[in-house]
Structure formats: structure tokens, C-alpha cells
């Protein structure tokens, strides 16, 4: 039995849903259409950031380090998606917690599709850290890293979208 299809909503240039959904595995958008992803900078009390390593079986960027997140499903809000994705990928339950900061970036995939990236910043507790468990097939490893550690990882081209994220990472720890 094949994998279940996952659909996402499509947005206009102002991040308003246009009433169209597409299969996430086969996104082909017009120039004025965007999809939406979410990710989160999870900051510990000692200003370390939780980073996760993409499983080697992942189709896109296997084995790369990143901040956790994923796609927003059709009918789901950005906030609902980040709560779900973080719980799935790290076993950290953020439901009901307020984010410290939210930032939205416009980006492009290698195929040329445009998307919005909602990047959240949350503070995590010692209990959260104690209960971290990477999602099988998604996350092969995780660690708490300082900004300097992340910068070093990025120098080896092993951290996804560091240049897009670096300013936001600094905001989250300040």
C-alpha cells in the first residue's frame, strides 16, 4: 500500500488562501501562488537551540541539520501546524504555549515554486529536553547547539538555510 497523499493549501502573494489545494508531493505552482511551511527555533534556558538532523532516507536534503518543522496541511493554521510538527518530530508538546517571536520569509524551492516560511521562536524547559525523542524516518539525531556550533555546522554546508535564519536565531536568544 502506497503512502497516503498529503494536501496543502495555496496562498496568494499576501499570504491569503486562494481556495486551491495541491498534493504536497507534486507541487507545481503558478508565479503568483505560494504554499506554506513552518519551523521553530526552540531555545533552552541556557540559550542553546535544538537542532535536528534529517534522516538519511529523506528525499530532500538527507543528513542535513536544521531547525525542526514541516509542511502545513490543508485546512490547518500555521500555529496548529507548528504545534503538530514539533510534537511529531521531537516529542515536545508546545500546544497552548505562546511563541516568543514569529517571522515570515518568502522563499523559492529548487524547482522554482514559491513558499512562505513561518518561523517561530519558543522557549523550552528542562522537562521538554529530557523527553525529546526524534521521529523515526524524519529525524536521525538531535542536539542542543550554541549559535557558534550552528555557525560551524553551516560552514561545512551541513545546516539548511543558515543564511536565511542567522539573524532570526540571534533574535531568539537575545
Short mmCIF file of C-alpha atoms in Angstrom, two decimals:
data_model
loop_
_atom_site.label_atom_id
_atom_site.label_comp_id
_atom_site.label_asym_id
_atom_site.label_seq_id
_atom_site.Cartn_x
_atom_site.Cartn_y
_atom_site.Cartn_z
CA UNK A 1 0.00 0.00 0.00
CA UNK A 2 1.44 3.42 -1.01
CA UNK A 3 1.90 6.40 1.24
CA UNK A 4 -1.18 8.48 1.91
CA UNK A 5 -1.29 11.71 -0.09
CA UNK A 6 -0.87 14.92 1.86
CA UNK A 7 -2.51 18.07 0.57
CA UNK A 8 -1.67 21.70 1.26
CA UNK A 9 -3.49 24.97 0.69
CA UNK A 10 -2.23 27.52 -1.81
CA UNK A 11 -1.87 31.22 -0.97
CA UNK A 12 -1.59 34.49 -2.88
CA UNK A 13 1.34 36.92 -2.62
CA UNK A 14 -0.27 38.44 0.51
CA UNK A 15 -0.50 35.03 2.24
CA UNK A 16 -4.26 34.74 1.81
CA UNK A 17 -5.67 31.29 0.89
CA UNK A 18 -6.95 31.23 -2.70
CA UNK A 19 -9.21 28.19 -2.26
CA UNK A 20 -6.91 25.77 -4.09
CA UNK A 21 -5.23 22.67 -2.67
CA UNK A 22 -2.45 20.56 -4.18
CA UNK A 23 -0.69 17.28 -3.44
CA UNK A 24 2.47 18.18 -1.48
CA UNK A 25 4.46 15.53 -3.32
CA UNK A 26 3.73 17.12 -6.70
CA UNK A 27 3.60 20.86 -6.21
CA UNK A 28 3.66 22.85 -9.45
CA UNK A 29 2.50 26.42 -8.90
CA UNK A 30 1.80 29.48 -11.00
CA UNK A 31 4.04 32.53 -10.47
CA UNK A 32 1.54 34.21 -8.13
CA UNK A 33 0.93 31.12 -5.95
CA UNK A 34 2.65 30.06 -2.73
CA UNK A 35 2.48 27.17 -0.30
CA UNK A 36 3.30 27.38 3.43
CA UNK A 37 5.83 25.67 5.69
CA UNK A 38 6.59 26.18 9.38
CA UNK A 39 9.68 25.72 11.53
CA UNK A 40 10.65 26.58 15.08
CA UNK A 41 13.70 27.80 16.90
CA UNK A 42 13.42 26.05 20.27
CA UNK A 43 15.57 27.84 22.84
CA UNK A 44 16.64 26.38 26.19
CA UNK A 45 17.13 28.35 29.40
CA UNK A 46 20.90 28.46 28.73
CA UNK A 47 20.29 29.94 25.22
CA UNK A 48 21.03 26.74 23.28
CA UNK A 49 18.92 25.91 20.22
CA UNK A 50 17.50 22.47 19.49
CA UNK A 51 18.62 21.33 16.04
CA UNK A 52 17.62 18.10 14.33
CA UNK A 53 19.31 16.00 11.68
CA UNK A 54 17.22 14.93 8.70
CA UNK A 55 17.02 11.16 8.26
CA UNK A 56 19.25 9.76 5.50
CA UNK A 57 16.16 8.31 3.79
CA UNK A 58 14.60 11.76 3.29
CA UNK A 59 14.14 12.67 -0.36
CA UNK A 60 15.23 16.30 0.09
CA UNK A 61 18.48 17.23 1.91
CA UNK A 62 19.09 13.92 3.69
CA UNK A 63 21.53 14.05 6.61
CA UNK A 64 21.43 17.85 6.92
CA UNK A 65 20.99 19.65 10.25
CA UNK A 66 18.04 22.05 10.58
CA UNK A 67 15.58 23.57 12.97
CA UNK A 68 12.51 21.30 13.19
CA UNK A 69 9.35 21.92 11.21
CA UNK A 70 7.46 20.88 8.11
CA UNK A 71 4.55 21.48 5.80
CA UNK A 72 1.20 22.98 6.71
CA UNK A 73 -1.63 20.59 5.81
CA UNK A 74 -4.76 21.73 4.02
CA UNK A 75 -7.21 23.35 6.46
CA UNK A 76 -4.56 23.72 9.15
CA UNK A 77 -3.37 27.07 10.50
CA UNK A 78 0.31 27.90 10.71
CA UNK A 79 0.22 27.72 14.52
CA UNK A 80 -1.62 24.37 14.51
CA UNK A 81 1.00 23.06 12.08
CA UNK A 82 3.98 24.10 14.19
CA UNK A 83 2.47 22.52 17.32
CA UNK A 84 1.85 19.28 15.36
CA UNK A 85 5.22 19.20 13.60
CA UNK A 86 7.24 19.82 16.77
CA UNK A 87 5.32 17.14 18.66
CA UNK A 88 5.77 14.64 15.80
CA UNK A 89 9.45 15.33 15.19
CA UNK A 90 10.75 15.95 18.73
CA UNK A 91 8.06 14.77 21.18
CA UNK A 92 7.94 18.31 22.65
CA UNK A 93 4.37 19.41 23.32
CA UNK A 94 4.05 23.15 22.65
CA UNK A 95 0.24 23.16 22.48
CA UNK A 96 -1.11 26.26 24.20
CA UNK A 97 2.31 27.90 24.61
CA UNK A 98 2.85 31.35 23.20
CA UNK A 99 5.65 31.86 20.77
CA UNK A 100 8.24 34.45 21.64
CA UNK A 101 8.56 35.73 18.06
CA UNK A 102 7.04 34.90 14.67
CA UNK A 103 8.77 35.83 11.42
CA UNK A 104 7.64 35.10 7.86
CA UNK A 105 10.01 34.77 4.90
CA UNK A 106 9.25 34.36 1.21
CA UNK A 107 11.40 31.68 -0.38
CA UNK A 108 11.76 29.58 -3.53
CA UNK A 109 12.30 25.84 -3.94
CA UNK A 110 14.99 24.48 -6.25
CA UNK A 111 12.14 23.65 -8.66
CA UNK A 112 11.11 27.32 -8.66
CA UNK A 113 7.95 27.07 -6.56
CA UNK A 114 7.43 29.92 -4.12
CA UNK A 115 6.50 29.47 -0.49
CA UNK A 116 6.09 31.26 2.79
CA UNK A 117 8.17 30.06 5.74
CA UNK A 118 6.65 30.94 9.11
CA UNK A 119 9.47 30.68 11.63
CA UNK A 120 8.51 30.60 15.28
CA UNK A 121 10.62 31.02 18.39
CA UNK A 122 9.64 29.14 21.56
CA UNK A 123 11.34 28.72 24.90
CA UNK A 124 11.70 25.09 26.01
CA UNK A 125 12.10 23.72 29.52
CA UNK A 126 14.38 21.13 31.09
CA UNK A 127 11.43 18.71 31.08
CA UNK A 128 10.95 19.27 27.34
CA UNK A 129 14.62 18.50 26.75
CA UNK A 130 14.52 15.41 28.96
CA UNK A 131 11.63 13.97 26.87
CA UNK A 132 13.00 14.65 23.37
CA UNK A 133 12.62 11.73 21.00
CA UNK A 134 13.33 12.03 17.27
CA UNK A 135 10.64 10.81 14.88
CA UNK A 136 11.65 7.64 13.05
CA UNK A 137 12.13 8.23 9.32
CA UNK A 138 12.28 12.01 9.82
CA UNK A 139 14.89 12.77 12.48
CA UNK A 140 18.06 10.68 12.83
CA UNK A 141 19.72 12.78 15.54
CA UNK A 142 19.28 15.96 17.57
CA UNK A 143 21.30 18.18 19.85
CA UNK A 144 21.25 21.45 21.72
CA UNK A 145 23.65 23.80 19.98
CA UNK A 146 25.00 27.26 20.58
CA UNK A 147 24.85 29.84 17.80
CA UNK A 148 28.60 29.27 17.33
CA UNK A 149 28.04 25.50 16.94
CA UNK A 150 25.34 26.13 14.34
CA UNK A 151 27.59 28.60 12.50
CA UNK A 152 30.39 25.99 12.39
CA UNK A 153 28.00 23.31 11.13
CA UNK A 154 26.83 25.73 8.43
CA UNK A 155 30.44 26.35 7.29
CA UNK A 156 30.61 22.70 6.30
CA UNK A 157 27.39 23.16 4.30
CA UNK A 158 25.62 20.83 6.72
CA UNK A 159 22.93 23.18 8.08
CA UNK A 160 19.85 24.01 6.00
CA UNK A 161 19.12 27.65 5.22
CA UNK A 162 21.59 29.10 7.72
CA UNK A 163 21.91 32.35 5.75
CA UNK A 164 18.11 32.77 5.78
CA UNK A 165 17.93 32.01 9.50
CA UNK A 166 21.02 33.50 11.14
CA UNK A 167 19.52 36.91 12.03
CA UNK A 168 16.40 35.27 13.45
CA UNK A 169 18.47 32.81 15.51
CA UNK A 170 20.22 35.75 17.19
CA UNK A 171 16.87 37.44 17.91
CA UNK A 172 15.60 34.27 19.58
CA UNK A 173 18.46 34.01 22.04
CA UNK A 174 18.55 37.71 22.96
#
